[in-house]
mmCIF file of C-alpha atoms and ligand atoms in Angstrom:
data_model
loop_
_atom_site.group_PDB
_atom_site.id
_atom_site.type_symbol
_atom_site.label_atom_id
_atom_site.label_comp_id
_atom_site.label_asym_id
_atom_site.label_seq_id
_atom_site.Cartn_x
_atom_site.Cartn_y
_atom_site.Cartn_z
ATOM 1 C CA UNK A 1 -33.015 -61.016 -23.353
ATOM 2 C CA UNK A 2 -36.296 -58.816 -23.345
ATOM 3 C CA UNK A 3 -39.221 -60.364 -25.783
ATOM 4 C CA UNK A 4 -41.148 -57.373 -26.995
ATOM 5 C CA UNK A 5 -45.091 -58.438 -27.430
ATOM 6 C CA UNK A 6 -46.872 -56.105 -29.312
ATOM 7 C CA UNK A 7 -50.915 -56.033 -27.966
ATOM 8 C CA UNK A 8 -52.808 -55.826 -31.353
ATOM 9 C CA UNK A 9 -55.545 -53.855 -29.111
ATOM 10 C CA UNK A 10 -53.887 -51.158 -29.640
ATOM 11 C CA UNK A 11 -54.281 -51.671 -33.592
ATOM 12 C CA UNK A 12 -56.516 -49.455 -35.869
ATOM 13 C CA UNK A 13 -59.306 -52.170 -35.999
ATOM 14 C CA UNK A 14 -59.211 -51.146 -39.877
ATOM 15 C CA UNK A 15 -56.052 -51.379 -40.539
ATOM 16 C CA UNK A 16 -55.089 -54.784 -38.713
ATOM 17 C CA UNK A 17 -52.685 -56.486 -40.957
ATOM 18 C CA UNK A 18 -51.122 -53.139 -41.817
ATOM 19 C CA UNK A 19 -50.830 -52.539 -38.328
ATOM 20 C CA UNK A 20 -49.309 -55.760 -37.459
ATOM 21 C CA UNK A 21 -46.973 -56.034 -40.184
ATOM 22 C CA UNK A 22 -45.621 -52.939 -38.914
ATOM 23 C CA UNK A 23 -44.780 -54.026 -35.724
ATOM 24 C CA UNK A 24 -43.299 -57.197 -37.303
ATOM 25 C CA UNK A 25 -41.289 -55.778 -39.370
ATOM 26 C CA UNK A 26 -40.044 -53.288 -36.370
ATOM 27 C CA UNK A 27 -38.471 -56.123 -34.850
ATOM 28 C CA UNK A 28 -41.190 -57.359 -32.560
ATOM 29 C CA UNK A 29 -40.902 -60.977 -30.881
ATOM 30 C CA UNK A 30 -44.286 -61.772 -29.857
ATOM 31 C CA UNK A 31 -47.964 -60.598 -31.614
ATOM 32 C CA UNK A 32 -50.233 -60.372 -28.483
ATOM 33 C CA UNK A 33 -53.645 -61.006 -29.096
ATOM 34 C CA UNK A 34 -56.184 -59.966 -26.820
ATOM 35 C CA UNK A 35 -59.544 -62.050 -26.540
ATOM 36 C CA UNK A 36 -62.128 -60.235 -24.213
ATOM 37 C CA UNK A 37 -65.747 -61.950 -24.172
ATOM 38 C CA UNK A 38 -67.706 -59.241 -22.940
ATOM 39 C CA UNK A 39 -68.178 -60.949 -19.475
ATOM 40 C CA UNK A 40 -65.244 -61.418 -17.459
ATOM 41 C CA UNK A 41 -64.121 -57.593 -18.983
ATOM 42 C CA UNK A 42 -66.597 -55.342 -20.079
ATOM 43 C CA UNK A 43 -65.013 -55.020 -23.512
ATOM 44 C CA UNK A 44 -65.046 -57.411 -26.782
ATOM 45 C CA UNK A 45 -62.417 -58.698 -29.203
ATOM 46 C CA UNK A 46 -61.088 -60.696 -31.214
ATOM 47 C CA UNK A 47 -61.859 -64.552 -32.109
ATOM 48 C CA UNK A 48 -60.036 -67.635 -33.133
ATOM 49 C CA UNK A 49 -60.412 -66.464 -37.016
ATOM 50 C CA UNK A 50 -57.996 -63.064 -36.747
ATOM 51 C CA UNK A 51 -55.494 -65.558 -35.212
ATOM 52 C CA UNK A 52 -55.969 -68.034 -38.071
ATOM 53 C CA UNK A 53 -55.464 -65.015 -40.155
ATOM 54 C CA UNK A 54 -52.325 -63.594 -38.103
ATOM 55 C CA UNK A 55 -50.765 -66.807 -38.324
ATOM 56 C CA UNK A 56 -51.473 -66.926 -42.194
ATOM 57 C CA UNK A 57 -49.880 -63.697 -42.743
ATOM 58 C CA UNK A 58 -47.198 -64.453 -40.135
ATOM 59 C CA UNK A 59 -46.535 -67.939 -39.839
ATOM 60 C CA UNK A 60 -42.889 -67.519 -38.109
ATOM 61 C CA UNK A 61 -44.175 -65.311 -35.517
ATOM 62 C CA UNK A 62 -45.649 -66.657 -32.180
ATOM 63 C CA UNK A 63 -49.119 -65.311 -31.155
ATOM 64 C CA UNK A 64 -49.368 -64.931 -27.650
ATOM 65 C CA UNK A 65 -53.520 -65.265 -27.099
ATOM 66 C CA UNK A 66 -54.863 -63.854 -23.784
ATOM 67 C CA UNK A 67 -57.945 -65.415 -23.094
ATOM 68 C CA UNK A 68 -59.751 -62.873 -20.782
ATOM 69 C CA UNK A 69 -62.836 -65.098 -21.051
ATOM 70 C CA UNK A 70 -65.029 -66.881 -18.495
ATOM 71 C CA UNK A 71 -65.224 -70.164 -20.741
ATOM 72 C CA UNK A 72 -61.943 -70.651 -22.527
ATOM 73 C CA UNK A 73 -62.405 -75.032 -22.024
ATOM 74 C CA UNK A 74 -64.804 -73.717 -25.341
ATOM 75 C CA UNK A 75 -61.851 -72.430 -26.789
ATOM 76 C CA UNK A 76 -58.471 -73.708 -26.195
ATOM 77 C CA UNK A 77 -58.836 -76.320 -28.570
ATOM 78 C CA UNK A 78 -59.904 -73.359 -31.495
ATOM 79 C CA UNK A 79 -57.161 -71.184 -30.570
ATOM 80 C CA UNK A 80 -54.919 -73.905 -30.910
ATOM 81 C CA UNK A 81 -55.850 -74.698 -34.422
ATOM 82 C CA UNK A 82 -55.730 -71.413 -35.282
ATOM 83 C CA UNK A 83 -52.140 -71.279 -34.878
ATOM 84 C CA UNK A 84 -51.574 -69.562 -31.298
ATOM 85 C CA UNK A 85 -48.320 -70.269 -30.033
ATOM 86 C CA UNK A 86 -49.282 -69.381 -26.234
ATOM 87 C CA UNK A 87 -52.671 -69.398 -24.557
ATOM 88 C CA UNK A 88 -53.178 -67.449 -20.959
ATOM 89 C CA UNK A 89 -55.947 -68.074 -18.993
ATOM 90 C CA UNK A 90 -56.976 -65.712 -15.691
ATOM 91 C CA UNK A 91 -56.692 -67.028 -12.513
ATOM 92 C CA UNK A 92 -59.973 -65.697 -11.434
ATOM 93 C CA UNK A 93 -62.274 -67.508 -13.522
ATOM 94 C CA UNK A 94 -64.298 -70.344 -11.437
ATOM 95 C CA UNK A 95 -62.922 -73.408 -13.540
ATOM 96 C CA UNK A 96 -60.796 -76.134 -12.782
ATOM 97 C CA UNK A 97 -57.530 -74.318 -13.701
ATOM 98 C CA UNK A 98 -54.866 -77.403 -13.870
ATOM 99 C CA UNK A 99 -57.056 -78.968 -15.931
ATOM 100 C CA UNK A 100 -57.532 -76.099 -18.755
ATOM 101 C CA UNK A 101 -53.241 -75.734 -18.114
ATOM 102 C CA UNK A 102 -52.677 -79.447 -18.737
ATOM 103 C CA UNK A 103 -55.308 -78.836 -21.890
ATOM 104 C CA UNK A 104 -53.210 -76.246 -22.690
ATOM 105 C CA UNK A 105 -50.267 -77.909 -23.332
ATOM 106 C CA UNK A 106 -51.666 -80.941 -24.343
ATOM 107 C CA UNK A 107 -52.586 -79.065 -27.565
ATOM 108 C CA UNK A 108 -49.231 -77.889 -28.035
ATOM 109 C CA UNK A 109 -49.177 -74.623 -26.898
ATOM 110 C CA UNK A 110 -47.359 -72.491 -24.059
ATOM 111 C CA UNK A 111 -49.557 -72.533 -20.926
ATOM 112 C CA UNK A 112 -50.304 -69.317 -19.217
ATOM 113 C CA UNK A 113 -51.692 -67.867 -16.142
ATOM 114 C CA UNK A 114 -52.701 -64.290 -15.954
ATOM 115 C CA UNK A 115 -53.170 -62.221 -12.664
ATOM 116 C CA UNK A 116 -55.255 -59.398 -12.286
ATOM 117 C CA UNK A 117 -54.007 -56.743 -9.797
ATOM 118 C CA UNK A 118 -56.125 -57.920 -6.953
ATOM 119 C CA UNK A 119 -54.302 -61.727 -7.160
ATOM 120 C CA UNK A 120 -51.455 -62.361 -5.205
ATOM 121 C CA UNK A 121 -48.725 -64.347 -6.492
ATOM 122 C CA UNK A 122 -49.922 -66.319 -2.984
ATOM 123 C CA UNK A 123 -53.024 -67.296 -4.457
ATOM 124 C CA UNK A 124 -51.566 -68.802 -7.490
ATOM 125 C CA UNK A 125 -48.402 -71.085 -5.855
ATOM 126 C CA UNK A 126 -49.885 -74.591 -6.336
ATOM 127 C CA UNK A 127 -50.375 -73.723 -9.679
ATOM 128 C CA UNK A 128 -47.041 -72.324 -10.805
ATOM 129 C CA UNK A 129 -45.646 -76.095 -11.652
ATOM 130 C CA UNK A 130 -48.731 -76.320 -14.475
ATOM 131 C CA UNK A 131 -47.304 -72.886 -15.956
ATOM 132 C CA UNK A 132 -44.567 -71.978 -19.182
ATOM 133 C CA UNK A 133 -45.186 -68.429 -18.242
ATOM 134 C CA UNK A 134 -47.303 -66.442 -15.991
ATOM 135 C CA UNK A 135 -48.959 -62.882 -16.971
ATOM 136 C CA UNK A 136 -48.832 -60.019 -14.467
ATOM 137 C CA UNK A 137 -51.577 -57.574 -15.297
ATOM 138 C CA UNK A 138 -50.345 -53.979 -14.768
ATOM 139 C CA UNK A 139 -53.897 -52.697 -15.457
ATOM 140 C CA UNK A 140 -57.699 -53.855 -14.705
ATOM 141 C CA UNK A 141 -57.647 -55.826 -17.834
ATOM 142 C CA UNK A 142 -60.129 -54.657 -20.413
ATOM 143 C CA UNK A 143 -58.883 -51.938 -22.380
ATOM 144 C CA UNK A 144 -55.845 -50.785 -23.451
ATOM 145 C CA UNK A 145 -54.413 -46.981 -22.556
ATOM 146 C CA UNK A 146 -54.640 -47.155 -19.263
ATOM 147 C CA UNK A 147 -52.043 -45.816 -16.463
ATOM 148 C CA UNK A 148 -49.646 -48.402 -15.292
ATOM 149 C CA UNK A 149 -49.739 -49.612 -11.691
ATOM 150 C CA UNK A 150 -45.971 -49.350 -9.923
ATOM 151 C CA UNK A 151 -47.267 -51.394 -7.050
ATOM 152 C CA UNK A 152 -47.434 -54.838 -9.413
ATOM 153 C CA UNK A 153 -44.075 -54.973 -10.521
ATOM 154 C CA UNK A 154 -43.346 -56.593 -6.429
ATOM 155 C CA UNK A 155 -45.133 -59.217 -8.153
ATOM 156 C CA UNK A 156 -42.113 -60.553 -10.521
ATOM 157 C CA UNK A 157 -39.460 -60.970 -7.642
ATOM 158 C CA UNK A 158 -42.658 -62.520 -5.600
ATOM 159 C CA UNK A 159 -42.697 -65.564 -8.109
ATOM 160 C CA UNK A 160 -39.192 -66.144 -8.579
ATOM 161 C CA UNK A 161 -39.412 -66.469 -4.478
ATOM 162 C CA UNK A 162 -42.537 -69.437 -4.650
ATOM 163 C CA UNK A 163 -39.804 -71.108 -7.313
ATOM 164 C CA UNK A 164 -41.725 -70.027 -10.318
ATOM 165 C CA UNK A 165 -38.890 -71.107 -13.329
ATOM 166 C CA UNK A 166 -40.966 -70.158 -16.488
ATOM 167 C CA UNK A 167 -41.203 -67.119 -18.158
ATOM 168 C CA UNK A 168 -42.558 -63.689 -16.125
ATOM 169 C CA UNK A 169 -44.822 -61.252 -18.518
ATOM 170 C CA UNK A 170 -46.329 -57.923 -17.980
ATOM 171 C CA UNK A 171 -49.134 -56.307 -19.753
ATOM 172 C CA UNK A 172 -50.830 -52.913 -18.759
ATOM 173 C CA UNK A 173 -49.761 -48.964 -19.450
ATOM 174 C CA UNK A 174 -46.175 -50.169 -20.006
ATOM 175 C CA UNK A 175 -44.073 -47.766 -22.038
ATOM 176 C CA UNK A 176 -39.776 -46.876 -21.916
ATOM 177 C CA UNK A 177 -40.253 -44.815 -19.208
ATOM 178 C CA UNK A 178 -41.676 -47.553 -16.968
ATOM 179 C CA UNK A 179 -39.914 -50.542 -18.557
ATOM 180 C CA UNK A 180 -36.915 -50.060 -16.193
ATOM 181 C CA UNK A 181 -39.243 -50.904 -13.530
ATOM 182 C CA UNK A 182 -40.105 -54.100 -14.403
ATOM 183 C CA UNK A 183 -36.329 -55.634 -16.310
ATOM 184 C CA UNK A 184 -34.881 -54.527 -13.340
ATOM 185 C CA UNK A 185 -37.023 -57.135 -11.541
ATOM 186 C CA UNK A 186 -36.598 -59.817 -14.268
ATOM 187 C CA UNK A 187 -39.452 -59.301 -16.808
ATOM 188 C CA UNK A 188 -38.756 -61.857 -19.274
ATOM 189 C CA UNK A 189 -41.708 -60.579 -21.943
ATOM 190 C CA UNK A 190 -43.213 -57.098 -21.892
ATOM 191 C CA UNK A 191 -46.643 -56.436 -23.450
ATOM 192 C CA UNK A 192 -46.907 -53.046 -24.867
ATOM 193 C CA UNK A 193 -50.056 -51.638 -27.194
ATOM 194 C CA UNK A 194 -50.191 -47.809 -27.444
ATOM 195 C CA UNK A 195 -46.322 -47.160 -26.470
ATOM 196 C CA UNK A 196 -45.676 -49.214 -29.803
ATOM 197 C CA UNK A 197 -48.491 -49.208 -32.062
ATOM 198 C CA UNK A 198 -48.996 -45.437 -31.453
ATOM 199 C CA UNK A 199 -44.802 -45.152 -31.899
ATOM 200 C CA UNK A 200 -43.726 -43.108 -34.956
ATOM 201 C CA UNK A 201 -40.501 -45.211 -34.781
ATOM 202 C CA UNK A 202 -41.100 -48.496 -33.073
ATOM 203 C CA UNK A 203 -37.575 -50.447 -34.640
ATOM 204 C CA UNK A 204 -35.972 -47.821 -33.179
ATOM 205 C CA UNK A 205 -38.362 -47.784 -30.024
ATOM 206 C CA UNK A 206 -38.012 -51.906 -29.634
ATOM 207 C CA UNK A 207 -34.239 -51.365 -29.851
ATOM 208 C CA UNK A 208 -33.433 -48.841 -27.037
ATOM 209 C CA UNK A 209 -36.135 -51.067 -25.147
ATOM 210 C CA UNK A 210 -34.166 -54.066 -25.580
ATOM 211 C CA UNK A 211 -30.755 -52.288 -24.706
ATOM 212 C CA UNK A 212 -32.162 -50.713 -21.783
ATOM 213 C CA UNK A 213 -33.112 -53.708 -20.116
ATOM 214 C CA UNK A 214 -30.066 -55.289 -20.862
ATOM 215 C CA UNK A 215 -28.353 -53.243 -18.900
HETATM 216 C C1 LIG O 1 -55.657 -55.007 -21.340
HETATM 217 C C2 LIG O 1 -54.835 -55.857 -22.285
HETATM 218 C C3 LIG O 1 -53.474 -55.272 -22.566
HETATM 219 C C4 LIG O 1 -53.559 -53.935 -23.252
HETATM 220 C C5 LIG O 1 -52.195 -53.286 -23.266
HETATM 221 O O1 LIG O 1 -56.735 -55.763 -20.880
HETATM 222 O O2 LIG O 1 -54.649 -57.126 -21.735
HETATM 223 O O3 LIG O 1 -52.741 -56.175 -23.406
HETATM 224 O O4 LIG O 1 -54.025 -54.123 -24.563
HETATM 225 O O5 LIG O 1 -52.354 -52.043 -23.865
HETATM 226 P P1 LIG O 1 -51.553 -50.770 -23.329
HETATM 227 O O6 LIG O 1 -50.097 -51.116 -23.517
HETATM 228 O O7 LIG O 1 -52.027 -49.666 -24.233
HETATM 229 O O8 LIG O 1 -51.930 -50.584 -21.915
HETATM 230 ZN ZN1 LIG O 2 -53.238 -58.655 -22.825
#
Protein backbone atom coordinates (compact mmCIF):
# COMPACT_ATOMS: atom_id res chain seq x y z
CA UNK A 1 0.00 0.00 0.00
CA UNK A 2 1.30 3.60 -1.00
CA UNK A 3 2.68 5.71 2.24
CA UNK A 4 2.00 9.31 1.40
CA UNK A 5 4.99 11.63 3.00
CA UNK A 6 4.13 15.01 3.07
CA UNK A 7 7.66 17.35 2.63
CA UNK A 8 7.01 20.16 5.23
CA UNK A 9 9.27 22.34 2.68
CA UNK A 10 6.60 22.97 1.02
CA UNK A 11 4.91 24.53 4.30
CA UNK A 12 4.20 28.32 4.80
CA UNK A 13 7.30 28.73 7.12
CA UNK A 14 4.62 30.82 9.24
CA UNK A 15 2.15 28.73 9.42
CA UNK A 16 4.04 25.32 10.23
CA UNK A 17 1.89 23.53 12.66
CA UNK A 18 -1.20 24.75 10.81
CA UNK A 19 0.27 23.50 7.83
CA UNK A 20 1.15 20.19 9.13
CA UNK A 21 -1.87 19.48 10.96
CA UNK A 22 -3.51 19.84 7.76
CA UNK A 23 -1.83 17.33 6.05
CA UNK A 24 -2.31 15.06 9.10
CA UNK A 25 -5.50 15.31 9.37
CA UNK A 26 -5.83 14.70 5.33
CA UNK A 27 -4.80 11.32 5.89
CA UNK A 28 -1.07 11.58 5.45
CA UNK A 29 1.30 8.58 6.61
CA UNK A 30 4.59 10.07 6.88
CA UNK A 31 5.65 14.05 7.91
CA UNK A 32 8.87 14.52 5.81
CA UNK A 33 11.19 16.79 7.18
CA UNK A 34 13.76 18.27 5.19
CA UNK A 35 17.20 19.29 6.87
CA UNK A 36 19.47 21.24 4.34
CA UNK A 37 22.80 22.75 5.98
CA UNK A 38 23.62 25.23 3.56
CA UNK A 39 26.64 23.16 2.25
CA UNK A 40 25.93 20.02 0.67
CA UNK A 41 22.57 22.09 -0.95
CA UNK A 42 22.67 25.60 -1.30
CA UNK A 43 19.51 26.05 0.76
CA UNK A 44 18.80 25.98 4.75
CA UNK A 45 16.20 24.34 6.99
CA UNK A 46 15.07 23.04 9.60
CA UNK A 47 16.85 21.67 12.94
CA UNK A 48 16.41 18.99 15.49
CA UNK A 49 13.98 21.50 17.59
CA UNK A 50 10.91 21.70 14.76
CA UNK A 51 11.15 17.86 14.95
CA UNK A 52 11.01 17.88 18.76
CA UNK A 53 8.13 20.14 18.18
CA UNK A 54 6.44 17.95 15.28
CA UNK A 55 6.69 15.05 17.37
CA UNK A 56 5.08 17.03 20.37
CA UNK A 57 2.21 18.03 18.37
CA UNK A 58 2.13 14.66 16.59
CA UNK A 59 3.41 12.02 18.61
CA UNK A 60 1.64 9.02 16.54
CA UNK A 61 2.97 10.18 13.36
CA UNK A 62 6.46 9.08 12.05
CA UNK A 63 8.84 11.90 10.90
CA UNK A 64 10.79 10.89 8.13
CA UNK A 65 14.14 13.39 8.56
CA UNK A 66 16.28 13.83 5.39
CA UNK A 67 19.52 14.80 6.38
CA UNK A 68 20.91 16.64 3.26
CA UNK A 69 23.92 17.60 5.39
CA UNK A 70 27.68 17.07 5.04
CA UNK A 71 28.06 16.17 8.91
CA UNK A 72 25.00 14.30 10.06
CA UNK A 73 27.58 11.84 12.69
CA UNK A 74 26.82 15.63 14.58
CA UNK A 75 23.37 14.89 14.34
CA UNK A 76 21.92 11.53 14.27
CA UNK A 77 22.04 11.20 17.80
CA UNK A 78 19.82 14.87 18.11
CA UNK A 79 17.44 13.85 15.58
CA UNK A 80 16.92 10.81 17.32
CA UNK A 81 15.97 12.41 20.55
CA UNK A 82 13.92 14.60 18.96
CA UNK A 83 11.58 12.00 18.05
CA UNK A 84 12.40 11.18 14.21
CA UNK A 85 11.15 7.97 13.29
CA UNK A 86 13.53 7.65 10.07
CA UNK A 87 16.84 9.34 9.35
CA UNK A 88 18.30 9.40 5.50
CA UNK A 89 21.61 10.19 4.89
CA UNK A 90 23.09 10.98 1.05
CA UNK A 91 25.26 8.73 -0.43
CA UNK A 92 27.54 11.38 -1.63
CA UNK A 93 28.81 12.77 1.44
CA UNK A 94 32.66 11.68 2.11
CA UNK A 95 31.92 9.76 5.50
CA UNK A 96 32.09 6.36 6.46
CA UNK A 97 28.48 5.50 5.44
CA UNK A 98 27.93 1.88 7.24
CA UNK A 99 29.02 3.33 10.11
CA UNK A 100 26.48 6.48 10.31
CA UNK A 101 23.68 3.43 8.98
CA UNK A 102 24.62 1.10 11.84
CA UNK A 103 24.43 4.57 14.11
CA UNK A 104 21.35 4.94 12.65
CA UNK A 105 19.69 2.15 13.80
CA UNK A 106 21.48 1.75 16.77
CA UNK A 107 19.48 4.80 18.00
CA UNK A 108 16.35 3.32 17.07
CA UNK A 109 15.47 4.75 14.04
CA UNK A 110 14.81 3.59 10.28
CA UNK A 111 18.10 3.85 8.35
CA UNK A 112 18.11 5.59 5.06
CA UNK A 113 20.13 6.18 2.05
CA UNK A 114 19.32 8.92 -0.33
CA UNK A 115 20.54 9.15 -4.05
CA UNK A 116 20.92 12.12 -5.91
CA UNK A 117 20.23 11.81 -9.68
CA UNK A 118 23.82 11.47 -10.66
CA UNK A 119 24.16 8.03 -8.22
CA UNK A 120 23.55 4.87 -9.64
CA UNK A 121 21.83 2.30 -7.77
CA UNK A 122 25.51 0.58 -8.83
CA UNK A 123 27.29 2.77 -6.65
CA UNK A 124 25.28 2.07 -3.65
CA UNK A 125 25.01 -2.15 -3.77
CA UNK A 126 27.37 -2.98 -0.85
CA UNK A 127 25.46 -0.78 1.07
CA UNK A 128 21.87 -1.85 0.47
CA UNK A 129 22.14 -4.71 3.41
CA UNK A 130 22.82 -1.54 6.06
CA UNK A 131 19.45 0.07 4.64
CA UNK A 132 15.34 -0.02 5.98
CA UNK A 133 14.68 2.13 3.01
CA UNK A 134 16.51 3.88 0.35
CA UNK A 135 15.51 7.53 -1.08
CA UNK A 136 15.51 8.13 -4.84
CA UNK A 137 15.86 11.82 -5.47
CA UNK A 138 13.67 12.86 -8.44
CA UNK A 139 15.18 16.39 -8.28
CA UNK A 140 18.77 18.07 -7.50
CA UNK A 141 17.89 18.13 -3.91
CA UNK A 142 17.66 21.59 -2.45
CA UNK A 143 14.47 23.11 -3.02
CA UNK A 144 11.23 22.09 -3.45
CA UNK A 145 9.01 22.96 -6.86
CA UNK A 146 11.07 21.70 -9.11
CA UNK A 147 10.21 19.54 -12.43
CA UNK A 148 10.36 15.87 -11.90
CA UNK A 149 12.97 13.78 -13.70
CA UNK A 150 11.21 10.58 -15.71
CA UNK A 151 14.64 9.13 -16.24
CA UNK A 152 15.00 8.17 -12.19
CA UNK A 153 12.10 6.18 -11.78
CA UNK A 154 14.60 3.07 -13.79
CA UNK A 155 16.08 3.47 -10.51
CA UNK A 156 13.26 1.51 -8.33
CA UNK A 157 13.20 -1.75 -10.54
CA UNK A 158 17.27 -1.24 -10.52
CA UNK A 159 17.28 -1.99 -6.65
CA UNK A 160 14.84 -4.61 -6.43
CA UNK A 161 17.41 -6.29 -9.17
CA UNK A 162 20.84 -5.77 -6.60
CA UNK A 163 18.21 -7.61 -3.94
CA UNK A 164 17.40 -4.42 -2.20
CA UNK A 165 14.24 -5.84 0.31
CA UNK A 166 13.50 -2.56 2.28
CA UNK A 167 11.36 0.07 1.49
CA UNK A 168 11.88 2.23 -2.09
CA UNK A 169 11.03 6.21 -1.65
CA UNK A 170 10.87 9.01 -4.05
CA UNK A 171 11.11 12.64 -3.43
CA UNK A 172 11.31 15.43 -6.18
CA UNK A 173 8.39 17.28 -8.47
CA UNK A 174 6.12 14.28 -7.78
CA UNK A 175 2.44 15.04 -8.22
CA UNK A 176 -0.89 12.50 -9.53
CA UNK A 177 0.01 12.96 -12.81
CA UNK A 178 3.49 11.45 -12.40
CA UNK A 179 2.73 9.09 -9.50
CA UNK A 180 1.73 6.32 -11.98
CA UNK A 181 5.22 6.39 -13.02
CA UNK A 182 6.78 5.46 -10.12
CA UNK A 183 3.79 2.67 -8.25
CA UNK A 184 3.92 1.12 -11.37
CA UNK A 185 7.60 0.36 -10.62
CA UNK A 186 7.00 -0.42 -6.90
CA UNK A 187 7.35 2.90 -4.98
CA UNK A 188 6.65 1.90 -1.57
CA UNK A 189 6.65 5.79 -0.05
CA UNK A 190 6.15 8.88 -2.20
CA UNK A 191 7.38 12.30 -1.01
CA UNK A 192 5.24 15.05 -2.21
CA UNK A 193 5.50 19.02 -1.00
CA UNK A 194 3.72 21.47 -3.36
CA UNK A 195 1.27 18.75 -5.07
CA UNK A 196 -0.10 18.42 -1.36
CA UNK A 197 0.61 21.31 0.69
CA UNK A 198 -0.41 23.64 -2.20
CA UNK A 199 -3.71 21.04 -2.68
CA UNK A 200 -7.09 22.71 -1.98
CA UNK A 201 -8.29 19.14 -1.16
CA UNK A 202 -5.43 16.94 -0.12
CA UNK A 203 -7.88 13.95 1.81
CA UNK A 204 -9.37 13.78 -1.24
CA UNK A 205 -5.97 14.22 -3.22
CA UNK A 206 -4.13 11.39 -0.79
CA UNK A 207 -7.13 9.15 -1.55
CA UNK A 208 -7.27 8.94 -5.40
CA UNK A 209 -3.33 8.77 -4.90
CA UNK A 210 -3.58 5.79 -2.86
CA UNK A 211 -6.28 4.10 -5.19
CA UNK A 212 -4.39 4.84 -8.16
CA UNK A 213 -1.44 3.07 -7.24
CA UNK A 214 -3.27 0.31 -6.08
CA UNK A 215 -4.30 -0.48 -9.13
C1 LIG B 1 14.19 18.62 -2.19
C2 LIG B 1 13.47 17.92 -1.06
C3 LIG B 1 12.10 17.43 -1.44
C4 LIG B 1 11.18 18.55 -1.82
C5 LIG B 1 9.92 17.98 -2.45
O1 LIG B 1 15.54 18.75 -1.87
O2 LIG B 1 14.22 16.83 -0.63
O3 LIG B 1 11.53 16.72 -0.33
O4 LIG B 1 10.86 19.29 -0.68
O5 LIG B 1 9.14 19.06 -2.82
P1 LIG B 1 8.30 19.03 -4.18
O6 LIG B 1 7.34 17.88 -4.02
O7 LIG B 1 7.63 20.38 -4.19
O8 LIG B 1 9.27 18.84 -5.28
ZN1 LIG C 1 13.33 15.37 0.98
Amino acid sequence: MLLIAPSILAADPLFLGRDARRMVQAGCDWLHVDVMDAHFVPNLSFGPDTVAALHRRFPHMPLDVHLMMDNPEHYIHRFAEAGAAGITIHAEIPKDLPALLREIRAVGCRAGLSLKPATSVDAVRELLPLCDLVLVMTVEPGFGGQPFMREMIEKLPALRAAGFTGLIEADGGIRATNLPLLTSRGLDVAVMGTALLRSKEPEKDMAEMRKAAAV
